[in-house]
Amino acid sequence: MSDPAITERIRQRLHEVIDPELRLPITQLGMVGEISVDDAGAAHVGVKLTIAACPMRSRIVEDVTAAAVRAEGVSTASVELGVMTPEERAALKDHLRGGETGKINRFAQPESLTRVYAVASGKGGVGKSSVTVNLACSMAAQGLKVGIIDADIHGFSVPDLMGITDKPTRLDEMILPPVAYGVKTISIGMFVEGNQAVAWRGPMLHRAVEQFLTDVHFGDLDVLLLDLPPGTGDIAISVAQLLPGSELLVVTTPQSAASNVAERAGALSSQTKQRVAGVIENMGPMTLPDGSSFELFGSGGGQLVADRLSESLNTEVPLLGSVPLDMHLREAGDDGEPVVRSAPDSPAGTALRGIAARLAVQPRGISGRKLPFSPAS
């Protein structure tokens, strides 16, 4: 017969085991089954996976084993994996949804405190996706809970930039996004084979973004970033409709050809009623070893866009920072490890971390939001 005191100490240790996908303690998710310990201190722990094909099963076994042997009175530990029953999965989904029934876009609710940034650009090739993933990883490194939606359905690149090869896990109709560098990420690229093209038109594009917002379980996020396709087309308009509280981050390069087009992407906010949180200049002047500045794409374009948007929107639109041309940034993208992780002190890494810090200090405000309280009768 197991010693109740030892089994309770094991259970307390299991509070420390975090599910890699849901980012919550396995004890809170109802994943812990029967626990037993023999006279020699050998523990046996039952763990119920959400699905039989759980891609993180090996990590869960390792984490549970390590936690169990840390309990006083335990010499060794083994783990027996099982699978939740349909009733247990239904209870888990109800717990994750906070008791809400049906599909809901939590980020559009008046009481949501998640800061939503839609990263936009007037034209392609300005490094918008690279900026998105680096801002996300930098804010996650600062301790924020961060998610990314790769809304560039036709030109998805976020999984490659994040080095993500895992597929999302399905919990019945609920989708659990892969986690990389502490960032929960979803992309249409995770659902297509190889380098297959996605040939969808307006209504299907809108539906895809809507499903990412309703079917994917991100949990409680501090910040959600959406990597928009270039321009002011269907998805940019859909995001404004689906996420009325979202703010725009406009990415441009210094050259006038890019800055003129980027201004249009920001000016769309006057029609969609979105706030422009700021402008980010990418591929800015780089400092050469001799200390001189090399302006491959010119200079000043980011500040020009910020000034013009401030004037046309009649509100201050700041230049959040200029990210210089940097080989580290290109190499990091190819390697699938964002530069703020692989080379944080490089010129590009330093600039991107500075921009992320400016955005991260903006609190999840409650001004003008509906709170889940009612006066006592």
mmCIF file of C-alpha atoms in Angstrom:
data_model
loop_
_atom_site.group_PDB
_atom_site.id
_atom_site.type_symbol
_atom_site.label_atom_id
_atom_site.label_comp_id
_atom_site.label_asym_id
_atom_site.label_seq_id
_atom_site.Cartn_x
_atom_site.Cartn_y
_atom_site.Cartn_z
ATOM 1 C CA MET A 1 0.000 0.000 0.000
ATOM 2 C CA SER A 2 1.358 3.433 -0.937
ATOM 3 C CA ASP A 3 2.278 5.934 1.737
ATOM 4 C CA PRO A 4 -0.286 8.779 1.354
ATOM 5 C CA ALA A 5 2.259 11.361 2.483
ATOM 6 C CA ILE A 6 4.715 10.375 -0.253
ATOM 7 C CA THR A 7 2.071 10.264 -2.986
ATOM 8 C CA GLU A 8 0.908 13.731 -1.931
ATOM 9 C CA ARG A 9 4.502 15.018 -2.117
ATOM 10 C CA ILE A 10 4.731 13.582 -5.638
ATOM 11 C CA ARG A 11 1.483 15.281 -6.619
ATOM 12 C CA GLN A 12 2.793 18.575 -5.285
ATOM 13 C CA ARG A 13 5.936 18.151 -7.386
ATOM 14 C CA LEU A 14 3.806 17.453 -10.438
ATOM 15 C CA HIS A 15 2.340 20.958 -10.097
ATOM 16 C CA GLU A 16 5.722 22.061 -11.485
ATOM 17 C CA VAL A 17 5.312 20.073 -14.724
ATOM 18 C CA ILE A 18 4.006 22.339 -17.474
ATOM 19 C CA ASP A 19 2.303 20.904 -20.543
ATOM 20 C CA PRO A 20 4.505 22.013 -23.494
ATOM 21 C CA GLU A 21 1.516 22.926 -25.680
ATOM 22 C CA LEU A 22 -1.044 24.303 -23.268
ATOM 23 C CA ARG A 23 1.563 25.961 -21.011
ATOM 24 C CA LEU A 24 -0.379 25.027 -17.869
ATOM 25 C CA PRO A 25 0.435 22.570 -15.046
ATOM 26 C CA ILE A 26 -0.574 19.019 -15.915
ATOM 27 C CA THR A 27 -2.299 18.753 -12.536
ATOM 28 C CA GLN A 28 -4.546 21.656 -13.509
ATOM 29 C CA LEU A 29 -5.364 20.011 -16.848
ATOM 30 C CA GLY A 30 -6.553 16.726 -15.339
ATOM 31 C CA MET A 31 -3.664 14.798 -16.894
ATOM 32 C CA VAL A 32 -2.450 13.089 -13.701
ATOM 33 C CA GLY A 33 -3.875 9.642 -13.035
ATOM 34 C CA GLU A 34 -3.105 7.137 -10.308
ATOM 35 C CA ILE A 35 0.087 7.555 -8.271
ATOM 36 C CA SER A 36 1.621 4.711 -6.262
ATOM 37 C CA VAL A 37 4.907 4.109 -4.394
ATOM 38 C CA ASP A 38 6.279 0.781 -3.179
ATOM 39 C CA ASP A 39 8.300 0.137 -0.023
ATOM 40 C CA ALA A 40 11.585 0.656 -1.887
ATOM 41 C CA GLY A 41 10.547 4.186 -2.956
ATOM 42 C CA ALA A 42 9.822 3.299 -6.577
ATOM 43 C CA ALA A 43 7.051 5.591 -7.800
ATOM 44 C CA HIS A 44 4.589 4.799 -10.550
ATOM 45 C CA VAL A 45 2.750 7.755 -12.094
ATOM 46 C CA GLY A 46 -0.133 7.535 -14.530
ATOM 47 C CA VAL A 47 -0.416 10.357 -17.060
ATOM 48 C CA LYS A 48 -3.352 10.855 -19.411
ATOM 49 C CA LEU A 49 -2.433 12.476 -22.730
ATOM 50 C CA THR A 50 -4.954 14.617 -24.566
ATOM 51 C CA ILE A 51 -4.555 12.465 -27.680
ATOM 52 C CA ALA A 52 -2.693 9.219 -28.356
ATOM 53 C CA ALA A 53 -0.456 10.833 -30.989
ATOM 54 C CA CYS A 54 0.655 13.679 -28.709
ATOM 55 C CA PRO A 55 3.903 14.991 -30.275
ATOM 56 C CA MET A 56 5.274 16.036 -26.873
ATOM 57 C CA ARG A 57 4.818 12.684 -25.135
ATOM 58 C CA SER A 58 8.560 12.075 -24.677
ATOM 59 C CA ARG A 59 9.097 15.455 -23.072
ATOM 60 C CA ILE A 60 6.122 14.949 -20.760
ATOM 61 C CA VAL A 61 7.510 11.580 -19.624
ATOM 62 C CA GLU A 62 10.934 13.142 -18.953
ATOM 63 C CA ASP A 63 9.471 16.086 -17.029
ATOM 64 C CA VAL A 64 7.122 13.927 -14.942
ATOM 65 C CA THR A 65 9.907 11.464 -14.105
ATOM 66 C CA ALA A 66 12.265 14.255 -13.075
ATOM 67 C CA ALA A 67 9.583 15.911 -10.923
ATOM 68 C CA ALA A 68 8.559 12.669 -9.185
ATOM 69 C CA VAL A 69 12.089 11.707 -8.117
ATOM 70 C CA ARG A 70 12.498 15.130 -6.510
ATOM 71 C CA ALA A 71 9.809 14.229 -3.996
ATOM 72 C CA GLU A 72 11.124 13.153 -0.599
ATOM 73 C CA GLY A 73 10.938 9.384 -0.171
ATOM 74 C CA VAL A 74 11.129 8.567 -3.895
ATOM 75 C CA SER A 75 14.149 6.718 -5.265
ATOM 76 C CA THR A 76 13.022 6.003 -8.838
ATOM 77 C CA ALA A 77 10.000 6.817 -10.957
ATOM 78 C CA SER A 78 8.249 5.343 -13.979
ATOM 79 C CA VAL A 79 5.459 6.805 -16.064
ATOM 80 C CA GLU A 80 2.558 4.972 -17.661
ATOM 81 C CA LEU A 81 0.884 6.894 -20.476
ATOM 82 C CA GLY A 82 -2.801 6.679 -21.170
ATOM 83 C CA VAL A 83 -5.273 8.749 -23.164
ATOM 84 C CA MET A 84 -8.124 10.908 -21.938
ATOM 85 C CA THR A 85 -11.651 9.655 -22.474
ATOM 86 C CA PRO A 86 -13.991 11.749 -24.641
ATOM 87 C CA GLU A 87 -15.640 12.991 -21.433
ATOM 88 C CA GLU A 88 -12.291 14.023 -19.958
ATOM 89 C CA ARG A 89 -11.332 15.838 -23.172
ATOM 90 C CA ALA A 90 -14.676 17.652 -23.138
ATOM 91 C CA ALA A 91 -14.053 18.714 -19.538
ATOM 92 C CA LEU A 92 -10.561 19.924 -20.492
ATOM 93 C CA LYS A 93 -11.892 21.985 -23.398
ATOM 94 C CA ASP A 94 -14.523 23.481 -21.115
ATOM 95 C CA HIS A 95 -11.790 24.362 -18.616
ATOM 96 C CA LEU A 96 -9.607 25.952 -21.282
ATOM 97 C CA ARG A 97 -12.510 28.015 -22.578
ATOM 98 C CA GLY A 98 -13.350 29.214 -19.090
ATOM 99 C CA GLY A 99 -16.773 27.642 -19.209
ATOM 100 C CA GLU A 100 -17.722 29.368 -22.460
ATOM 101 C CA THR A 101 -19.631 27.273 -24.969
ATOM 102 C CA GLY A 102 -19.133 27.371 -28.717
ATOM 103 C CA LYS A 103 -16.393 29.065 -30.666
ATOM 104 C CA ILE A 104 -15.445 32.584 -29.691
ATOM 105 C CA ASN A 105 -12.865 35.141 -30.773
ATOM 106 C CA ARG A 106 -11.548 36.054 -27.335
ATOM 107 C CA PHE A 107 -9.309 38.825 -28.633
ATOM 108 C CA ALA A 108 -12.313 40.759 -29.931
ATOM 109 C CA GLN A 109 -14.169 40.724 -26.614
ATOM 110 C CA PRO A 110 -14.500 44.061 -24.780
ATOM 111 C CA GLU A 111 -12.931 42.571 -21.647
ATOM 112 C CA SER A 112 -9.834 41.243 -23.453
ATOM 113 C CA LEU A 113 -6.596 42.741 -22.135
ATOM 114 C CA THR A 114 -4.391 41.275 -24.872
ATOM 115 C CA ARG A 115 -2.459 43.867 -26.849
ATOM 116 C CA VAL A 116 -2.935 43.015 -30.539
ATOM 117 C CA TYR A 117 -0.432 44.320 -33.097
ATOM 118 C CA ALA A 118 -1.010 43.857 -36.829
ATOM 119 C CA VAL A 119 2.364 44.167 -38.548
ATOM 120 C CA ALA A 120 1.789 45.766 -41.958
ATOM 121 C CA SER A 121 3.781 47.015 -44.915
ATOM 122 C CA GLY A 122 2.929 48.735 -48.143
ATOM 123 C CA LYS A 123 5.011 46.387 -50.273
ATOM 124 C CA GLY A 124 6.679 43.016 -49.974
ATOM 125 C CA GLY A 125 10.342 42.384 -49.333
ATOM 126 C CA VAL A 126 10.819 44.914 -46.543
ATOM 127 C CA GLY A 127 11.386 42.282 -43.838
ATOM 128 C CA LYS A 128 7.979 42.487 -42.183
ATOM 129 C CA SER A 129 7.929 38.805 -41.173
ATOM 130 C CA SER A 130 11.465 38.978 -39.756
ATOM 131 C CA VAL A 131 10.454 41.985 -37.684
ATOM 132 C CA THR A 132 7.341 40.161 -36.448
ATOM 133 C CA VAL A 133 9.093 37.026 -35.204
ATOM 134 C CA ASN A 134 11.925 38.956 -33.588
ATOM 135 C CA LEU A 135 9.578 41.292 -31.733
ATOM 136 C CA ALA A 136 7.593 38.272 -30.528
ATOM 137 C CA CYS A 137 10.653 36.353 -29.324
ATOM 138 C CA SER A 138 12.123 39.409 -27.647
ATOM 139 C CA MET A 139 8.915 40.144 -25.745
ATOM 140 C CA ALA A 140 8.625 36.474 -24.751
ATOM 141 C CA ALA A 141 12.190 36.639 -23.406
ATOM 142 C CA GLN A 142 11.055 39.570 -21.249
ATOM 143 C CA GLY A 143 8.494 37.298 -19.603
ATOM 144 C CA LEU A 144 5.394 38.208 -21.609
ATOM 145 C CA LYS A 145 2.983 35.600 -22.945
ATOM 146 C CA VAL A 146 3.112 36.053 -26.705
ATOM 147 C CA GLY A 147 1.431 34.562 -29.767
ATOM 148 C CA ILE A 148 1.851 34.958 -33.536
ATOM 149 C CA ILE A 149 -0.717 34.491 -36.280
ATOM 150 C CA ASP A 150 0.885 34.233 -39.704
ATOM 151 C CA ALA A 151 -1.892 35.984 -41.609
ATOM 152 C CA ASP A 152 0.118 36.170 -44.824
ATOM 153 C CA ILE A 153 -1.784 33.206 -46.243
ATOM 154 C CA HIS A 154 -0.211 33.314 -49.707
ATOM 155 C CA GLY A 155 3.318 34.194 -48.605
ATOM 156 C CA PHE A 156 3.611 32.426 -45.247
ATOM 157 C CA SER A 157 7.168 32.354 -43.879
ATOM 158 C CA VAL A 158 6.854 32.491 -40.093
ATOM 159 C CA PRO A 159 7.318 28.713 -39.475
ATOM 160 C CA ASP A 160 10.654 28.743 -41.332
ATOM 161 C CA LEU A 161 11.836 31.912 -39.579
ATOM 162 C CA MET A 162 10.953 30.338 -36.214
ATOM 163 C CA GLY A 163 12.416 26.936 -37.079
ATOM 164 C CA ILE A 164 9.045 25.267 -36.457
ATOM 165 C CA THR A 165 8.592 21.811 -37.972
ATOM 166 C CA ASP A 166 5.960 20.468 -35.567
ATOM 167 C CA LYS A 167 2.345 20.319 -36.660
ATOM 168 C CA PRO A 168 -0.435 21.792 -34.519
ATOM 169 C CA THR A 169 -2.176 19.307 -32.219
ATOM 170 C CA ARG A 170 -5.909 18.840 -32.617
ATOM 171 C CA LEU A 171 -8.045 18.420 -29.509
ATOM 172 C CA ASP A 172 -11.238 17.526 -31.355
ATOM 173 C CA GLU A 173 -12.177 20.847 -33.035
ATOM 174 C CA MET A 174 -9.710 22.825 -30.903
ATOM 175 C CA ILE A 175 -6.211 23.449 -32.310
ATOM 176 C CA LEU A 176 -3.177 23.695 -30.026
ATOM 177 C CA PRO A 177 -0.416 25.759 -31.689
ATOM 178 C CA PRO A 178 3.265 24.739 -31.614
ATOM 179 C CA VAL A 179 5.483 26.700 -29.236
ATOM 180 C CA ALA A 180 8.952 27.963 -30.210
ATOM 181 C CA TYR A 181 11.121 30.277 -28.112
ATOM 182 C CA GLY A 182 8.177 30.698 -25.764
ATOM 183 C CA VAL A 183 5.902 31.968 -28.559
ATOM 184 C CA LYS A 184 2.698 30.178 -29.563
ATOM 185 C CA THR A 185 2.541 30.262 -33.355
ATOM 186 C CA ILE A 186 0.002 29.320 -36.015
ATOM 187 C CA SER A 187 0.356 29.494 -39.804
ATOM 188 C CA ILE A 188 -1.378 28.031 -42.843
ATOM 189 C CA GLY A 189 2.077 26.701 -43.698
ATOM 190 C CA MET A 190 1.624 24.130 -40.925
ATOM 191 C CA PHE A 191 -1.301 22.590 -42.795
ATOM 192 C CA VAL A 192 0.080 22.310 -46.342
ATOM 193 C CA GLU A 193 2.517 19.771 -47.697
ATOM 194 C CA GLY A 194 5.970 20.864 -48.843
ATOM 195 C CA ASN A 195 6.077 24.164 -50.691
ATOM 196 C CA GLN A 196 2.511 23.902 -51.954
ATOM 197 C CA ALA A 197 0.910 27.176 -53.019
ATOM 198 C CA VAL A 198 -2.310 28.378 -51.397
ATOM 199 C CA ALA A 199 -4.634 29.672 -54.136
ATOM 200 C CA TRP A 200 -7.481 31.204 -52.150
ATOM 201 C CA ARG A 201 -9.650 34.246 -52.790
ATOM 202 C CA GLY A 202 -11.262 36.807 -50.496
ATOM 203 C CA PRO A 203 -13.950 34.844 -48.586
ATOM 204 C CA MET A 204 -11.605 31.902 -47.949
ATOM 205 C CA LEU A 205 -8.864 34.232 -46.742
ATOM 206 C CA HIS A 206 -11.275 35.859 -44.301
ATOM 207 C CA ARG A 207 -12.432 32.449 -43.078
ATOM 208 C CA ALA A 208 -8.836 31.292 -42.524
ATOM 209 C CA VAL A 209 -8.016 34.268 -40.302
ATOM 210 C CA GLU A 210 -11.318 33.847 -38.468
ATOM 211 C CA GLN A 211 -10.559 30.187 -37.764
ATOM 212 C CA PHE A 212 -7.118 31.071 -36.428
ATOM 213 C CA LEU A 213 -8.821 33.422 -33.967
ATOM 214 C CA THR A 214 -11.620 31.065 -32.893
ATOM 215 C CA ASP A 215 -10.312 27.498 -33.266
ATOM 216 C CA VAL A 216 -6.721 27.967 -32.079
ATOM 217 C CA HIS A 217 -6.278 27.939 -28.315
ATOM 218 C CA PHE A 218 -3.685 30.572 -27.416
ATOM 219 C CA GLY A 219 -4.731 30.907 -23.800
ATOM 220 C CA ASP A 220 -4.288 34.194 -21.984
ATOM 221 C CA LEU A 221 -1.800 36.299 -23.963
ATOM 222 C CA ASP A 222 -0.196 39.599 -23.119
ATOM 223 C CA VAL A 223 0.593 40.275 -26.778
ATOM 224 C CA LEU A 224 -0.671 38.834 -30.075
ATOM 225 C CA LEU A 225 1.135 39.764 -33.292
ATOM 226 C CA LEU A 226 -0.313 39.203 -36.751
ATOM 227 C CA ASP A 227 2.016 39.108 -39.733
ATOM 228 C CA LEU A 228 -0.145 40.676 -42.451
ATOM 229 C CA PRO A 229 0.412 40.309 -46.199
ATOM 230 C CA PRO A 230 1.747 43.424 -47.966
ATOM 231 C CA GLY A 231 -0.694 46.120 -49.029
ATOM 232 C CA THR A 232 -4.238 47.000 -48.073
ATOM 233 C CA GLY A 233 -6.150 44.020 -49.433
ATOM 234 C CA ASP A 234 -8.704 41.544 -48.116
ATOM 235 C CA ILE A 235 -6.799 40.261 -45.082
ATOM 236 C CA ALA A 236 -5.867 43.718 -43.805
ATOM 237 C CA ILE A 237 -9.552 44.644 -43.904
ATOM 238 C CA SER A 238 -10.627 41.325 -42.365
ATOM 239 C CA VAL A 239 -8.208 41.742 -39.460
ATOM 240 C CA ALA A 240 -9.607 45.216 -38.771
ATOM 241 C CA GLN A 241 -13.127 43.748 -38.714
ATOM 242 C CA LEU A 242 -12.270 40.674 -36.634
ATOM 243 C CA LEU A 243 -9.983 42.545 -34.226
ATOM 244 C CA PRO A 244 -11.392 46.067 -33.876
ATOM 245 C CA GLY A 245 -9.005 46.852 -31.019
ATOM 246 C CA SER A 246 -5.858 45.904 -32.952
ATOM 247 C CA GLU A 247 -3.085 48.413 -33.571
ATOM 248 C CA LEU A 248 -0.894 48.729 -36.662
ATOM 249 C CA LEU A 249 2.876 48.510 -36.769
ATOM 250 C CA VAL A 250 4.042 49.813 -40.153
ATOM 251 C CA VAL A 251 7.307 48.403 -41.503
ATOM 252 C CA THR A 252 9.238 50.200 -44.231
ATOM 253 C CA THR A 253 12.739 50.504 -45.619
ATOM 254 C CA PRO A 254 14.523 53.879 -45.857
ATOM 255 C CA GLN A 255 14.087 54.302 -49.605
ATOM 256 C CA SER A 256 11.354 56.620 -50.827
ATOM 257 C CA ALA A 257 9.800 53.983 -53.111
ATOM 258 C CA ALA A 258 9.054 51.852 -50.027
ATOM 259 C CA SER A 259 8.170 54.677 -47.658
ATOM 260 C CA ASN A 260 5.592 56.166 -50.030
ATOM 261 C CA VAL A 261 3.783 52.821 -50.256
ATOM 262 C CA ALA A 262 4.148 52.163 -46.527
ATOM 263 C CA GLU A 263 2.354 55.412 -45.827
ATOM 264 C CA ARG A 264 -0.722 54.027 -47.609
ATOM 265 C CA ALA A 265 -0.713 50.934 -45.369
ATOM 266 C CA GLY A 266 -0.771 53.166 -42.303
ATOM 267 C CA ALA A 267 -3.333 55.571 -43.782
ATOM 268 C CA LEU A 268 -5.785 52.656 -44.102
ATOM 269 C CA SER A 269 -6.278 53.013 -40.344
ATOM 270 C CA SER A 270 -8.366 56.140 -40.933
ATOM 271 C CA GLN A 271 -10.944 53.900 -42.638
ATOM 272 C CA THR A 272 -10.611 50.848 -40.379
ATOM 273 C CA LYS A 273 -10.487 52.945 -37.163
ATOM 274 C CA GLN A 274 -7.292 51.263 -36.009
ATOM 275 C CA ARG A 275 -4.568 53.067 -34.099
ATOM 276 C CA VAL A 276 -1.089 53.171 -35.642
ATOM 277 C CA ALA A 277 1.232 52.220 -32.788
ATOM 278 C CA GLY A 278 4.347 53.238 -34.694
ATOM 279 C CA VAL A 279 6.667 52.859 -37.652
ATOM 280 C CA ILE A 280 9.646 50.496 -37.839
ATOM 281 C CA GLU A 281 12.411 51.126 -40.354
ATOM 282 C CA ASN A 282 14.156 47.975 -41.547
ATOM 283 C CA MET A 283 17.338 47.638 -43.635
ATOM 284 C CA GLY A 284 18.553 50.971 -42.307
ATOM 285 C CA PRO A 285 22.098 52.347 -42.568
ATOM 286 C CA MET A 286 24.764 49.984 -41.294
ATOM 287 C CA THR A 287 27.998 50.913 -39.576
ATOM 288 C CA LEU A 288 31.119 49.582 -41.312
ATOM 289 C CA PRO A 289 34.255 48.397 -39.448
ATOM 290 C CA ASP A 290 35.972 51.737 -40.098
ATOM 291 C CA GLY A 291 33.102 53.556 -38.402
ATOM 292 C CA SER A 292 31.576 54.974 -41.563
ATOM 293 C CA SER A 293 27.886 54.563 -42.426
ATOM 294 C CA PHE A 294 26.737 52.590 -45.464
ATOM 295 C CA GLU A 295 23.262 53.580 -46.688
ATOM 296 C CA LEU A 296 22.427 50.880 -49.215
ATOM 297 C CA PHE A 297 18.726 51.841 -49.250
ATOM 298 C CA GLY A 298 19.172 55.476 -48.331
ATOM 299 C CA SER A 299 18.108 56.948 -45.014
ATOM 300 C CA GLY A 300 15.258 58.792 -43.379
ATOM 301 C CA GLY A 301 12.372 56.863 -44.895
ATOM 302 C CA GLY A 302 11.074 55.581 -41.567
ATOM 303 C CA GLN A 303 10.974 59.028 -40.006
ATOM 304 C CA LEU A 304 9.321 60.400 -43.138
ATOM 305 C CA VAL A 305 6.515 57.819 -42.904
ATOM 306 C CA ALA A 306 6.045 58.556 -39.197
ATOM 307 C CA ASP A 307 5.866 62.311 -39.830
ATOM 308 C CA ARG A 308 3.425 61.996 -42.720
ATOM 309 C CA LEU A 309 1.141 59.622 -40.820
ATOM 310 C CA SER A 310 1.219 61.896 -37.776
ATOM 311 C CA GLU A 311 0.057 64.755 -39.977
ATOM 312 C CA SER A 312 -2.583 62.855 -41.977
ATOM 313 C CA LEU A 313 -4.038 61.031 -38.962
ATOM 314 C CA ASN A 314 -3.780 64.070 -36.709
ATOM 315 C CA THR A 315 -2.113 62.058 -33.940
ATOM 316 C CA GLU A 316 1.455 61.273 -32.983
ATOM 317 C CA VAL A 317 2.834 58.229 -34.799
ATOM 318 C CA PRO A 318 6.351 57.538 -33.487
ATOM 319 C CA LEU A 319 9.305 56.019 -35.269
ATOM 320 C CA LEU A 320 9.906 53.091 -32.926
ATOM 321 C CA GLY A 321 13.374 52.366 -34.246
ATOM 322 C CA SER A 322 15.617 51.676 -37.208
ATOM 323 C CA VAL A 323 16.965 48.160 -37.758
ATOM 324 C CA PRO A 324 20.278 48.324 -39.640
ATOM 325 C CA LEU A 325 21.340 46.015 -42.417
ATOM 326 C CA ASP A 326 23.027 43.116 -40.674
ATOM 327 C CA MET A 327 24.294 39.749 -41.900
ATOM 328 C CA HIS A 328 23.295 38.243 -38.554
ATOM 329 C CA LEU A 329 19.641 38.971 -39.309
ATOM 330 C CA ARG A 330 19.751 37.198 -42.659
ATOM 331 C CA GLU A 331 21.671 34.218 -41.242
ATOM 332 C CA ALA A 332 19.267 33.913 -38.323
ATOM 333 C CA GLY A 333 16.289 33.787 -40.683
ATOM 334 C CA ASP A 334 17.909 31.050 -42.745
ATOM 335 C CA ASP A 335 18.751 29.062 -39.602
ATOM 336 C CA GLY A 336 15.267 29.350 -38.101
ATOM 337 C CA GLU A 337 16.496 31.074 -34.941
ATOM 338 C CA PRO A 338 15.507 34.762 -34.655
ATOM 339 C CA VAL A 339 18.458 37.124 -34.299
ATOM 340 C CA VAL A 340 17.265 38.384 -30.896
ATOM 341 C CA ARG A 341 17.985 34.827 -29.710
ATOM 342 C CA SER A 342 20.990 33.840 -31.831
ATOM 343 C CA ALA A 343 22.859 37.164 -31.793
ATOM 344 C CA PRO A 344 21.048 39.483 -29.358
ATOM 345 C CA ASP A 345 23.934 41.949 -29.161
ATOM 346 C CA SER A 346 24.373 42.282 -32.928
ATOM 347 C CA PRO A 347 23.338 45.635 -34.438
ATOM 348 C CA ALA A 348 20.017 44.230 -35.685
ATOM 349 C CA GLY A 349 19.416 42.228 -32.517
ATOM 350 C CA THR A 350 20.035 45.262 -30.334
ATOM 351 C CA ALA A 351 17.700 47.459 -32.411
ATOM 352 C CA LEU A 352 14.899 44.896 -32.438
ATOM 353 C CA ARG A 353 15.172 44.286 -28.706
ATOM 354 C CA GLY A 354 14.946 48.037 -28.160
ATOM 355 C CA ILE A 355 11.763 48.270 -30.238
ATOM 356 C CA ALA A 356 10.257 45.284 -28.431
ATOM 357 C CA ALA A 357 11.055 46.890 -25.083
ATOM 358 C CA ARG A 358 9.193 50.056 -26.109
ATOM 359 C CA LEU A 359 6.131 48.018 -27.092
ATOM 360 C CA ALA A 360 6.315 45.732 -24.057
ATOM 361 C CA VAL A 361 6.106 48.556 -21.533
ATOM 362 C CA GLN A 362 2.721 49.567 -22.885
ATOM 363 C CA PRO A 363 0.441 47.908 -20.303
ATOM 364 C CA ARG A 364 -2.663 45.887 -21.033
ATOM 365 C CA GLY A 365 -4.955 48.731 -20.118
ATOM 366 C CA ILE A 366 -8.521 48.538 -18.827
ATOM 367 C CA SER A 367 -9.577 52.033 -19.837
ATOM 368 C CA GLY A 368 -12.876 51.867 -21.711
ATOM 369 C CA ARG A 369 -13.080 48.085 -21.359
ATOM 370 C CA LYS A 370 -15.919 46.054 -19.921
ATOM 371 C CA LEU A 371 -14.960 44.270 -16.708
ATOM 372 C CA PRO A 372 -16.493 40.954 -15.572
ATOM 373 C CA PHE A 373 -18.011 42.430 -12.398
ATOM 374 C CA SER A 374 -21.476 43.569 -11.463
ATOM 375 C CA PRO A 375 -22.601 45.642 -8.498
ATOM 376 C CA ALA A 376 -23.944 43.762 -5.511
ATOM 377 C CA SER A 377 -27.683 43.881 -5.120
#
